Coordinates of C-alpha atoms in Angstrom, one line a residue:
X1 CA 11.2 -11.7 3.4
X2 CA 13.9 -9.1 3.2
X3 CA 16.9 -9.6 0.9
X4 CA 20.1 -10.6 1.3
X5 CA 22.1 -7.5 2.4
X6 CA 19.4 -6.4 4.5
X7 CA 19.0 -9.5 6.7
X8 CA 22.7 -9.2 6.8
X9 CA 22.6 -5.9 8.3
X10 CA 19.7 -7.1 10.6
X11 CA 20.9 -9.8 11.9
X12 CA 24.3 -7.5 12.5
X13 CA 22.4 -4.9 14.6
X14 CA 20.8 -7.8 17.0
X15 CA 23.8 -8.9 17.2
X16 CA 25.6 -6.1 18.4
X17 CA 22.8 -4.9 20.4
X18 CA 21.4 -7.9 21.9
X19 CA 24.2 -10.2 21.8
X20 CA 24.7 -14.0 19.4
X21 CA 21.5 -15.9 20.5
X22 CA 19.0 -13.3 19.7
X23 CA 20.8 -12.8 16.7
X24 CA 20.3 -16.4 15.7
X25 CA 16.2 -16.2 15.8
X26 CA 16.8 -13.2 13.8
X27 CA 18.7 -14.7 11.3
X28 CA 15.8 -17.8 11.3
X29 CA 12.9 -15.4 11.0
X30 CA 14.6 -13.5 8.3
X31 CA 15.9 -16.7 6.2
X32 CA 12.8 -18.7 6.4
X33 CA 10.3 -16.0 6.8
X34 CA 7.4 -16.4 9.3
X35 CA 7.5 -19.2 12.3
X36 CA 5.7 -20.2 15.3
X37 CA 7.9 -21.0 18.4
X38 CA 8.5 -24.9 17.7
X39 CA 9.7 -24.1 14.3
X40 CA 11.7 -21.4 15.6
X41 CA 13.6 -24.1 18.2
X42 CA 14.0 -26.9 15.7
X43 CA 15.4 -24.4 12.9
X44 CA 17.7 -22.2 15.6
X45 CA 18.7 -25.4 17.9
X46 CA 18.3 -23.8 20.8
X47 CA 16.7 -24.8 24.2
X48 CA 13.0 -24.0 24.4
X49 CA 14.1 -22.1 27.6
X50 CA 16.5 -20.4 25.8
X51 CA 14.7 -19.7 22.5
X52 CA 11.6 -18.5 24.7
X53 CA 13.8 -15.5 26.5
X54 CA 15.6 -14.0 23.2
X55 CA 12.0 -14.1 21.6
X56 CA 10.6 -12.3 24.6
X57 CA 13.8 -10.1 24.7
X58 CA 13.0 -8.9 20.3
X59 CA 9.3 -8.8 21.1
X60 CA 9.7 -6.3 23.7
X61 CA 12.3 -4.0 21.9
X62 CA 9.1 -4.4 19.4
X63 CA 11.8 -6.0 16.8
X64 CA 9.2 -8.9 16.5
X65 CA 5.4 -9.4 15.1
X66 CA 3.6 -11.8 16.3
X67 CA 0.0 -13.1 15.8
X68 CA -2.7 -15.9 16.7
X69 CA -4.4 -17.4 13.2
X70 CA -7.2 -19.7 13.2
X71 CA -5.0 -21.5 10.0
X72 CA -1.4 -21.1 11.7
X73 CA -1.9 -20.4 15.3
X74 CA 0.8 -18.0 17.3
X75 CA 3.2 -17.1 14.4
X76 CA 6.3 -14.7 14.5
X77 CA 7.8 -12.0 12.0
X78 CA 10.4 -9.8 12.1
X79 CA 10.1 -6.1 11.7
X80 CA 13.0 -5.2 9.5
X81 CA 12.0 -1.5 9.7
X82 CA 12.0 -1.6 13.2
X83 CA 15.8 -3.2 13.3
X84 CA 16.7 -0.5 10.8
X85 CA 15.3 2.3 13.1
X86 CA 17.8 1.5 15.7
X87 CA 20.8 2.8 13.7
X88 CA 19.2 6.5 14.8
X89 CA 19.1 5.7 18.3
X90 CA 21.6 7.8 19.0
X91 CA 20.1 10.9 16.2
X92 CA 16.7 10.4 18.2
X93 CA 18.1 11.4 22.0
X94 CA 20.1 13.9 20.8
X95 CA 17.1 15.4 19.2
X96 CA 15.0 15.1 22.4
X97 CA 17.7 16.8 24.1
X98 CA 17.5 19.7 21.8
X99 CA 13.8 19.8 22.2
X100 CA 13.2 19.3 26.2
X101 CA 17.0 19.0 27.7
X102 CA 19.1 16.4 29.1
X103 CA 15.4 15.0 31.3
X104 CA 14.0 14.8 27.9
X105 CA 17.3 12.8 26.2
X106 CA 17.2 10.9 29.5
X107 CA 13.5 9.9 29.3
X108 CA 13.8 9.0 25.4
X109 CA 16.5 7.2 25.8
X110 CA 15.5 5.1 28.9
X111 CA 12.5 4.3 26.9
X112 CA 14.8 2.7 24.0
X113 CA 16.9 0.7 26.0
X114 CA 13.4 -1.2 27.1
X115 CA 11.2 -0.9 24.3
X116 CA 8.5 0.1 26.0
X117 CA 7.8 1.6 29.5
X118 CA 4.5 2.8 31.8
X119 CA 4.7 5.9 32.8
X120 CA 5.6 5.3 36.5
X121 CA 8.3 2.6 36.0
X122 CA 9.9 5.8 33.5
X123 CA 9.5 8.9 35.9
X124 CA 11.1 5.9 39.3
X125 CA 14.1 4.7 37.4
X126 CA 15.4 8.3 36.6
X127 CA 14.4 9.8 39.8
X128 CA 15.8 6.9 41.9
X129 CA 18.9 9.0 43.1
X130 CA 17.1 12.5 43.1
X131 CA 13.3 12.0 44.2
X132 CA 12.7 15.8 44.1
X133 CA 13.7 15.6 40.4
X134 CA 10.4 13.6 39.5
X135 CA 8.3 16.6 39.4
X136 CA 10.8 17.4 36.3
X137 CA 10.6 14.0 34.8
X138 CA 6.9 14.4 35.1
X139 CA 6.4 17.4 33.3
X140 CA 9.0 16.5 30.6
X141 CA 7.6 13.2 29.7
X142 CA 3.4 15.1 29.5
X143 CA 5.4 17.5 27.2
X144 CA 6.8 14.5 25.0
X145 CA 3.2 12.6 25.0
X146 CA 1.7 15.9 24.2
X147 CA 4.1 16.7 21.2
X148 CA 3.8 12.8 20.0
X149 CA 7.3 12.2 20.7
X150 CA 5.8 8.8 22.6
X151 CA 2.7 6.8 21.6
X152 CA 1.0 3.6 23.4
X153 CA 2.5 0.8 22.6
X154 CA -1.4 -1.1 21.9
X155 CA -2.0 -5.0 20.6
X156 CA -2.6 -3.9 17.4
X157 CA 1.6 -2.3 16.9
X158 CA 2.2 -6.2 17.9
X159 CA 1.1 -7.7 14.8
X160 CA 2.1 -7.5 11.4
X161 CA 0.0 -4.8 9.6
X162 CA 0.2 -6.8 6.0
X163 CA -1.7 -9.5 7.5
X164 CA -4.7 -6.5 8.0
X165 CA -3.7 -5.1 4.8
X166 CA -4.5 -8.1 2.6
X167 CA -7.4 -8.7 4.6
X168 CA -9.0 -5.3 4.0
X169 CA -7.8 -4.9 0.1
X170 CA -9.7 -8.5 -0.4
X171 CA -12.5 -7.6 1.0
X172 CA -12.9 -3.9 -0.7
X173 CA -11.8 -6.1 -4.2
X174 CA -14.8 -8.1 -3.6
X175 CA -16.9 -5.6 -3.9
X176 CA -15.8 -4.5 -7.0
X177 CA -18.2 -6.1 -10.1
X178 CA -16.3 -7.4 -13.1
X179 CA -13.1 -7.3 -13.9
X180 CA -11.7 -4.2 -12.0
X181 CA -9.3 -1.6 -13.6
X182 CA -6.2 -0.3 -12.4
X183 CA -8.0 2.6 -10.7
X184 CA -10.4 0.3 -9.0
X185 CA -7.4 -1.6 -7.8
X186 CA -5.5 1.5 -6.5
X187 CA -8.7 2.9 -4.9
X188 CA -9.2 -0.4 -2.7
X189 CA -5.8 -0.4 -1.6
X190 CA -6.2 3.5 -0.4
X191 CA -8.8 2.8 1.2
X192 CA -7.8 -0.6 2.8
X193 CA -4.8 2.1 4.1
X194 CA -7.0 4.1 5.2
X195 CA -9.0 1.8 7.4
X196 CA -6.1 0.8 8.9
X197 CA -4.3 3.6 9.8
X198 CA -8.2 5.0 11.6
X199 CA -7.9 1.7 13.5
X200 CA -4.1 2.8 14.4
X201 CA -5.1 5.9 15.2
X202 CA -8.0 4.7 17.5
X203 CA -6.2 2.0 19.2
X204 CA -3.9 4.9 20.4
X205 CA -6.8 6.5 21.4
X206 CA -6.1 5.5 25.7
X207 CA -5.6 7.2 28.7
X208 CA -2.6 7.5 30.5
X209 CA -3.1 5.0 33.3
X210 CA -1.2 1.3 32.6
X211 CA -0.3 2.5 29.3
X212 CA 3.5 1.0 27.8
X213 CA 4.4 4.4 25.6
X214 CA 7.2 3.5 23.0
X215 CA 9.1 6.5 20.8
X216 CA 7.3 7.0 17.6
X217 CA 9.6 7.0 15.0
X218 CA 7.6 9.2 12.8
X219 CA 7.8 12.3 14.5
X220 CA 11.5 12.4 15.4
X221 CA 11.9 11.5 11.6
X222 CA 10.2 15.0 10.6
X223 CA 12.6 16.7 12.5
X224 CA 15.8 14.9 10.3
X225 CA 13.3 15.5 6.7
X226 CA 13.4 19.2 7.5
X227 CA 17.1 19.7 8.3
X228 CA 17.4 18.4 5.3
X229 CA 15.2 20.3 3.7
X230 CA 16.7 23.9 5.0
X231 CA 19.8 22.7 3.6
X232 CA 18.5 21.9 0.2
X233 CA 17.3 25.2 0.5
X234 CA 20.8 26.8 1.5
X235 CA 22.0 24.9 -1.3
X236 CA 20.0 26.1 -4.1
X237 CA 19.2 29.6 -3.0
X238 CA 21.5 31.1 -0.1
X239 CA 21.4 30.8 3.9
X240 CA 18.7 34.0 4.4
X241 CA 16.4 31.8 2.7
X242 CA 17.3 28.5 4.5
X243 CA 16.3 30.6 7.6
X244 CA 13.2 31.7 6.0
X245 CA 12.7 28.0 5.1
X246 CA 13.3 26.7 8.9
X247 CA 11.2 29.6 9.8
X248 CA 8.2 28.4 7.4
X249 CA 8.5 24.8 8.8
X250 CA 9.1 25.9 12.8
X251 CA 5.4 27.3 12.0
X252 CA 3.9 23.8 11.4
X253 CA 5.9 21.9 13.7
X254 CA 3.7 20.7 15.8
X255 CA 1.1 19.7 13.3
X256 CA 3.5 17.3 11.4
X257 CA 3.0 13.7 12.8
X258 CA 4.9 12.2 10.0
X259 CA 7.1 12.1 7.0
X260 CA 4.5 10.4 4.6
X261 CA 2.5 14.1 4.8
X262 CA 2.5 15.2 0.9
X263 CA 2.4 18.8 2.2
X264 CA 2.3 20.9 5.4
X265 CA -0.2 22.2 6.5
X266 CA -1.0 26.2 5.9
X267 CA 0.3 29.0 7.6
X268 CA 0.6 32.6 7.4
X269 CA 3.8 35.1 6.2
X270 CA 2.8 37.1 9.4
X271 CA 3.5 33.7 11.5
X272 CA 6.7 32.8 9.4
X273 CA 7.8 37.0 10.2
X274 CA 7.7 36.4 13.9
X275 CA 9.9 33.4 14.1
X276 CA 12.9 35.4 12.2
X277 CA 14.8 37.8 14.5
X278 CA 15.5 41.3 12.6
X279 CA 19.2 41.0 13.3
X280 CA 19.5 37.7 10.9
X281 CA 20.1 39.9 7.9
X282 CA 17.8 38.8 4.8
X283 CA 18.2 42.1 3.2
X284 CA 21.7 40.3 2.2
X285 CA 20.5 37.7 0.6
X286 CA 18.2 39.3 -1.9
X287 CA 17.9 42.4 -3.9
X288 CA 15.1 44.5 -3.5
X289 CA 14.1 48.2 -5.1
X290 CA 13.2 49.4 -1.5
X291 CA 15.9 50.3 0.5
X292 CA 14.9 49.5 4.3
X293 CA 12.6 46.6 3.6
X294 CA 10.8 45.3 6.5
X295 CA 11.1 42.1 7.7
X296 CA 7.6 41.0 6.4
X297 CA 8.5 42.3 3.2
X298 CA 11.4 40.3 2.8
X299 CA 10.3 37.4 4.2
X300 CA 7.5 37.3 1.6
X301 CA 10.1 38.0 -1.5
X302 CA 11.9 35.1 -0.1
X303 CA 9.0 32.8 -0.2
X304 CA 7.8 33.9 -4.0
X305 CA 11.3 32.8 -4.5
X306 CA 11.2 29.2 -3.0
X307 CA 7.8 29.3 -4.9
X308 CA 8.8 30.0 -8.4
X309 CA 6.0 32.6 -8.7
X310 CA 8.5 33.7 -11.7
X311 CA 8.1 30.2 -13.3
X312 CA 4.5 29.0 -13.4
X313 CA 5.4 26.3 -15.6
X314 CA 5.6 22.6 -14.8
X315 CA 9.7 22.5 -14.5
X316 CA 9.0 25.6 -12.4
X317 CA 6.5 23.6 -10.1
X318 CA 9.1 20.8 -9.9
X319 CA 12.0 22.7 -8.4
X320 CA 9.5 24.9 -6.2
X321 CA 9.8 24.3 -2.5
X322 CA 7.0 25.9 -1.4
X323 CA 3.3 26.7 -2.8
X324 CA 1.3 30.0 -1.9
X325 CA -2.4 29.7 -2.5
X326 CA -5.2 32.3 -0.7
X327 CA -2.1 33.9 1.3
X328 CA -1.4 30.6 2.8
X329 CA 1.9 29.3 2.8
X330 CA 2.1 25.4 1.8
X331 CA 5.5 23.6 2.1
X332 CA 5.7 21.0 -0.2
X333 CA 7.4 18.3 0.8
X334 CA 6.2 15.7 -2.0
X335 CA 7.7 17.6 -4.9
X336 CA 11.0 18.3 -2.5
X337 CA 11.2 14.6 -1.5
X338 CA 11.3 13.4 -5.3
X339 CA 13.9 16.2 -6.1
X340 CA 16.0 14.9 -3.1
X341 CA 15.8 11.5 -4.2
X342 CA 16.6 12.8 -7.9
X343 CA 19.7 13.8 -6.2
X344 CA 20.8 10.9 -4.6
X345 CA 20.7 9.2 -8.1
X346 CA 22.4 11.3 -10.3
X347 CA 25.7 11.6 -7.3
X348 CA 25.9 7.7 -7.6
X349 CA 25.3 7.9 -11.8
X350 CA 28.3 10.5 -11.7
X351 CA 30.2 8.3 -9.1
X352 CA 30.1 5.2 -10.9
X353 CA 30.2 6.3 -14.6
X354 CA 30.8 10.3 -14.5
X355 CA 29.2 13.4 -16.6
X356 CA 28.5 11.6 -19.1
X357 CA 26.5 8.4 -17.1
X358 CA 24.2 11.6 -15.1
X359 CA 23.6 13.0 -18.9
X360 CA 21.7 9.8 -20.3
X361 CA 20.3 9.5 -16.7
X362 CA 18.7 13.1 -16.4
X363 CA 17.9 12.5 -20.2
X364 CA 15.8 9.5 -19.8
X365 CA 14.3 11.1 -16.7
X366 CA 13.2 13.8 -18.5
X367 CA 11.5 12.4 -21.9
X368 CA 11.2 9.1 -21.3
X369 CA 11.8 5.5 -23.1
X370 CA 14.5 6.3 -26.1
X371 CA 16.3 4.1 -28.2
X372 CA 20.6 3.8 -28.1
X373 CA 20.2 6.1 -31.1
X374 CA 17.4 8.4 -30.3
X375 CA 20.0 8.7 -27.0
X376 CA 23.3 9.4 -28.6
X377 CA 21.5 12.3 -31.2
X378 CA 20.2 14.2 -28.3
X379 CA 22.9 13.7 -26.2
X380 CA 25.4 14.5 -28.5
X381 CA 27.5 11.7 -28.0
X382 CA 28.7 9.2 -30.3
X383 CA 27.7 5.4 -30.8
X384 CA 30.7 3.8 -29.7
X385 CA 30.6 5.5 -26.4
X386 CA 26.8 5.4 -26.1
X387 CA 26.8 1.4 -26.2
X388 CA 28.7 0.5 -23.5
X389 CA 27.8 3.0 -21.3
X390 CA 24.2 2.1 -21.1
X391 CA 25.1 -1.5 -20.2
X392 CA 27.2 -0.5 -17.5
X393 CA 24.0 2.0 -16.2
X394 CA 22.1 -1.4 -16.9
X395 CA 24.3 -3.0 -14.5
X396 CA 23.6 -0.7 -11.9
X397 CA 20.3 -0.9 -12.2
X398 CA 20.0 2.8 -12.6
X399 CA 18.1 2.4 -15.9
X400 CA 16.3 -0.4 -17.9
X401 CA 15.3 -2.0 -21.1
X402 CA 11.8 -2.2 -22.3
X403 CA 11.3 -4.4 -25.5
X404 CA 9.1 -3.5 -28.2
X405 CA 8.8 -6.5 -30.9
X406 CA 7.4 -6.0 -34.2
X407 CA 6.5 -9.5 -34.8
X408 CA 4.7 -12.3 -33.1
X409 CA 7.9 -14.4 -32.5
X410 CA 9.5 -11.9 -30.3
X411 CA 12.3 -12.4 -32.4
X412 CA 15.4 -10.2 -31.0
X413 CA 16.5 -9.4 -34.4
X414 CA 12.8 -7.4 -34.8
X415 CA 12.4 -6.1 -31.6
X416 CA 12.9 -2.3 -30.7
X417 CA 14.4 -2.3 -27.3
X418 CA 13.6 1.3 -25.5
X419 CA 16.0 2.5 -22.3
X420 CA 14.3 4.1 -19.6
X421 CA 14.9 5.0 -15.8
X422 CA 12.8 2.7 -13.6
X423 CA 13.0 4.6 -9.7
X424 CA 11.6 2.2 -7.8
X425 CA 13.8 -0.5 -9.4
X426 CA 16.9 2.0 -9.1
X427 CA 16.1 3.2 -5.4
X428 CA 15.6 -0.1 -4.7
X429 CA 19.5 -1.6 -5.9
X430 CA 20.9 1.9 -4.2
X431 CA 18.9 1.0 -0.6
X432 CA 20.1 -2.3 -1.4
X433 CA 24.2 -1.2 -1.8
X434 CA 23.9 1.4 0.9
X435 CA 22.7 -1.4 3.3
X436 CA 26.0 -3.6 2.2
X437 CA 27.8 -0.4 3.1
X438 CA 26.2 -0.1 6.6
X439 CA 27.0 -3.9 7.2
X440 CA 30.6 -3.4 6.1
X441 CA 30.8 -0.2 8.0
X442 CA 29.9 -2.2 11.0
X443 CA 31.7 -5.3 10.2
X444 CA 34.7 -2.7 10.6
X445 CA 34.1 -1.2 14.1
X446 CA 33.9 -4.5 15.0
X447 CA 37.2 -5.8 13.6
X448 CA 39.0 -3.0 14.6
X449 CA 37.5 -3.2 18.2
X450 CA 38.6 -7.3 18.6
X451 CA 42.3 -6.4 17.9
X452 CA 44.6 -7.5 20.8
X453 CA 46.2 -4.4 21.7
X454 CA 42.8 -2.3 21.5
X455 CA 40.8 -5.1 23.5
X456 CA 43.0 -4.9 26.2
X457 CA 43.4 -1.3 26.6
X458 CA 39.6 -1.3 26.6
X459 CA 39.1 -4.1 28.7
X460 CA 41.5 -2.2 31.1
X461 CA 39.9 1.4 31.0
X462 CA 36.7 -1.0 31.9
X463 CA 38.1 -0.9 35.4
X464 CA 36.6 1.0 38.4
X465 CA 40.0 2.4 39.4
X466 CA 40.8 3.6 35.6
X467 CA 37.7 4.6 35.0
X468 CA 37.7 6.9 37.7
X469 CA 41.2 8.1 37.0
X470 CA 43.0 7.0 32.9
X471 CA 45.9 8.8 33.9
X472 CA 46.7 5.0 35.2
X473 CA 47.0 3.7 31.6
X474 CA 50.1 3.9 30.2
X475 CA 51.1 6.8 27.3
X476 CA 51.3 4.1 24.4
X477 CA 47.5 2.6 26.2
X478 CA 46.4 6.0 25.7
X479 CA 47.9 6.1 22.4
X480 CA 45.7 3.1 21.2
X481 CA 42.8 4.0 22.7
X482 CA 43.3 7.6 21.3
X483 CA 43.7 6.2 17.6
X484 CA 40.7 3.1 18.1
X485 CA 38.5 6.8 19.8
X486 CA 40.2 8.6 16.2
X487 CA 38.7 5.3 14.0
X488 CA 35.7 4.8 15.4
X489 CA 34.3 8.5 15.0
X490 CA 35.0 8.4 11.5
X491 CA 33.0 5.3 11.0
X492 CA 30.1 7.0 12.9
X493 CA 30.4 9.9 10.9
X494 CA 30.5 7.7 7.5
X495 CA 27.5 5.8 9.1
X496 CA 25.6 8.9 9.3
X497 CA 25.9 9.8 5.7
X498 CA 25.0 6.9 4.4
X499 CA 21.8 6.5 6.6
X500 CA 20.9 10.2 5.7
X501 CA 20.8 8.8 2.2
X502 CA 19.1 5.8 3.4
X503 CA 16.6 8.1 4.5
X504 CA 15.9 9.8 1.8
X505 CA 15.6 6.7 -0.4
X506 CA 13.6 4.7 1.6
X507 CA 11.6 7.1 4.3
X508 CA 10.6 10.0 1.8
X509 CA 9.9 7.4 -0.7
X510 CA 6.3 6.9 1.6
X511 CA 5.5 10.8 1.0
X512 CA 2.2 11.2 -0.2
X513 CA 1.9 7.7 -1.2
X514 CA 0.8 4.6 0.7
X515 CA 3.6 1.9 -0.8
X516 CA 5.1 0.2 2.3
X517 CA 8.8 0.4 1.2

């Protein structure tokens, strides 16, 4: 089951989106966990009628599991990542739109207001007024299917993949003889993942005909991992080598499926060349001993920059952003995903307890367990300030305690206790916070959206007439709705920074790895 502040924020997105009585099975299904339809209407006290629609209404938005066991029968689950997902609604079609145009936005975003559409009930409803525009809607939606922008929605998407999981890791355990080690152990899990991502992959494996295609996620999220990414880029190095960057990563586009790839895959600098325009003036942002460099040339200085061909040591390797081996250009997206997530600790450890809080944090990071005085000599800080400054990190939960007796008894008195950073513990309590931001965030829009004065106005511009025309609202109406327009942008645009970092934590947190955060 998901925690507290997340089935808050859950159960606040259903709400919003799909109104009170779907959010009330979300609310059961995230308090009590997994429950088949008669527990659901005993828990929620809803009509069986009524019960029956809302769970039809989540399951087709594809916001619910559910299952047929042998032990339980027909059970459901919510899909918490899926209800998260729907805070980049909004990202996604505008994305599309860049991609393919507005028939492109149109299509995506008709497609997330069902959940899941065939092909002919997409390219009817948008052609309904325009019939000759179909052939457009056509061609656009083969272009989105081709580029993996949609996937078939198959049987298998419908049920919970843990259930498979822990099936297929038991049965890989069992052949293990003896006790296993912990490499045995990971190696059944991998390939347990494995398994079940080839079955994915098969299942989507379908023709066209009667197919439901839903957005996939996955390859829209790419798009967001390498904005980032050129920006990290602009950060640390300069904007001639963000272009270079965006260059390198428009040259793999296409291949990257999803943000859980370790690395992309190779291409050439000939490839990367082509993609920069010779007025975007690298020469700028680099000094060279040739005067007129070509384009080529400079494009591959920039790149044994990003690489750290200068620093072939392992904190070079750590703050490289690409990797060249045999010519081919490698974008490593595993070392820049850890970096970025690095990042997002230390601005909330300099936030919450200043310079001093992201010293002891990048020092623990960087050598590992320490004692309070092992910390305060190599920090160069004194005891008195040391102390309480590690409690109030150990608050956070941005570092923690590991305790080292020297005696059977455990006694406190003779026990060595070490201070360490623990990420997943620490990402977790940040996704954790950020999540209470988004719900208060919300919470907001709403509260300033049910005040008298602004609920009439919008109640009013609701109006055929005044829609049509506002100049029939009043100048103080269009003073309120002016200031509730003014409000509500700056939520969205605080939103939108704190699901980037949600993205970071929790999304790049799957790169090259196969946790299911």
């Amino acid at each position: 089951m998901a925690d507290a502040e997340t089935s808050r924020l859950c159960v606040q997105i259903v709400w919003s989106h799909f109104g009170p009585l779907s959010a009330k099975v979300a609310f059961a299904l995230l308090t009590r966990g997994r429950l088949s339809l008669s527990q659901l209407i005993r828990y929620t006290k809803m009509k069986p009628r009524t019960a029956r629609v809302a769970t039809l209404v989540l399951v087709q938005q594809n916001i619910l599991w559910h299952s047929n066991t042998e032990e339980e029968g027909e059970m459901l689950e919510f899909n918490t990542l899926e209800c998260l997902m729907r805070l980049r609604f909004g990202r996604f079609v505008w994305q599309a739109e860049q991609l393919f145009g507005s028939s492109g936005a149109e299509i995506v975003q008709l497609i997330l207001d069902h959940g899941k559409l065939q092909q002919p009930d997409v390219i009817s409803r948008l052609s309904l007024n325009n019939p000759k525009s179909s052939s457009l809607y056509s061609q656009t939606l083969q272009k989105l299917i081709s580029g993996a922008y949609l996937k078939p929605s198959t049987l298998l998407s419908h049920h919970s993949p843990r259930d498979k999981r822990i099936k297929y890791e038991a049965e890989e355990k069992a052949k293990i003889t003896g006790f296993p080690t912990a490499k045995e152990l990971r190696e059944a899990q991998e390939t347990a993942e494995a398994r079940l991502k080839r079955e994915e992959k098969e299942a989507e494996s379908v023709g066209l005909d009667g197919v439901y295609f839903r957005v996939n996620f996955d390859k829209f999220n790419t798009h967001i991992r390498n904005k980032l990414i050129e920006m990290a880029a602009a950060e640390r190095f300069n904007r001639s080598a963000a272009l270079v960057m965006q260059a390198t990563l428009k040259a793999t586009e296409a291949r990257q499926k999803s943000v859980s790839d370790a690395r992309s895959d190779p291409t050439l600098t000939a490839a990367i060349a082509m993609l920069i325009s010779d007025d975007e003036g690298l020469s700028a942002g680099i000094v060279t001993s040739i005067k007129k460099a070509s384009s080529a040339s400079l494009v591959k200085d920039y790149l044994g920059l990003m690489s750290a061909i200068d620093n072939p040591t392992p904190a070079g390797k750590a703050a490289s952003f690409i990797s060249l081996t045999e010519n081919k250009v490698y974008v490593e997206f595993e070392i820049i995903s850890k970096r970025l997530r690095r990042r997002v600790l230390e601005a909330v450890a300099r936030e919450r307890h200043g310079d001093d809080g992201v010293r002891i944090v990048r020092l623990l990071l960087d050598i590992g367990k320490m004692d309070e005085k092992q910390i305060a000599k190599v920090a160069m800080m004194p005891n008195n300030v040391v102390r309480p400054l590690l409690a109030a990190l150990s608050s956070d939960f941005l570092i923690s305690t590991q305790e080292v007796p020297r005696s059977a008894d455990r006694n406190p008195t003779r026990t060595f206790y070490l201070w360490h950073v623990d990420l997943h513990k620490a990402y977790s309590a940040l996704l954790g916070h950020l999540y209470k931001t988004l719900y208060n965030i919300g919470m907001r829009r709403q509260a300033e959206q049910e005040e008298p004065t602004v609920k009439a106005v919008l109640a009013k511009r609701a109006r055929t007439d005044v829609a049509q025309d506002e100049n029939l609202l009043s100048r103080m109406e269009r003073d309120v709705l002016k200031e509730w327009e003014t409000k509500r942008e700056k939520l969205t645009v605080l939103e939108m920074r704190v699901e980037e970092a949600v993205f970071i934590l929790r999304d790049l947190d799957k790169v090259g790895s196969y946790e299911d955060i």
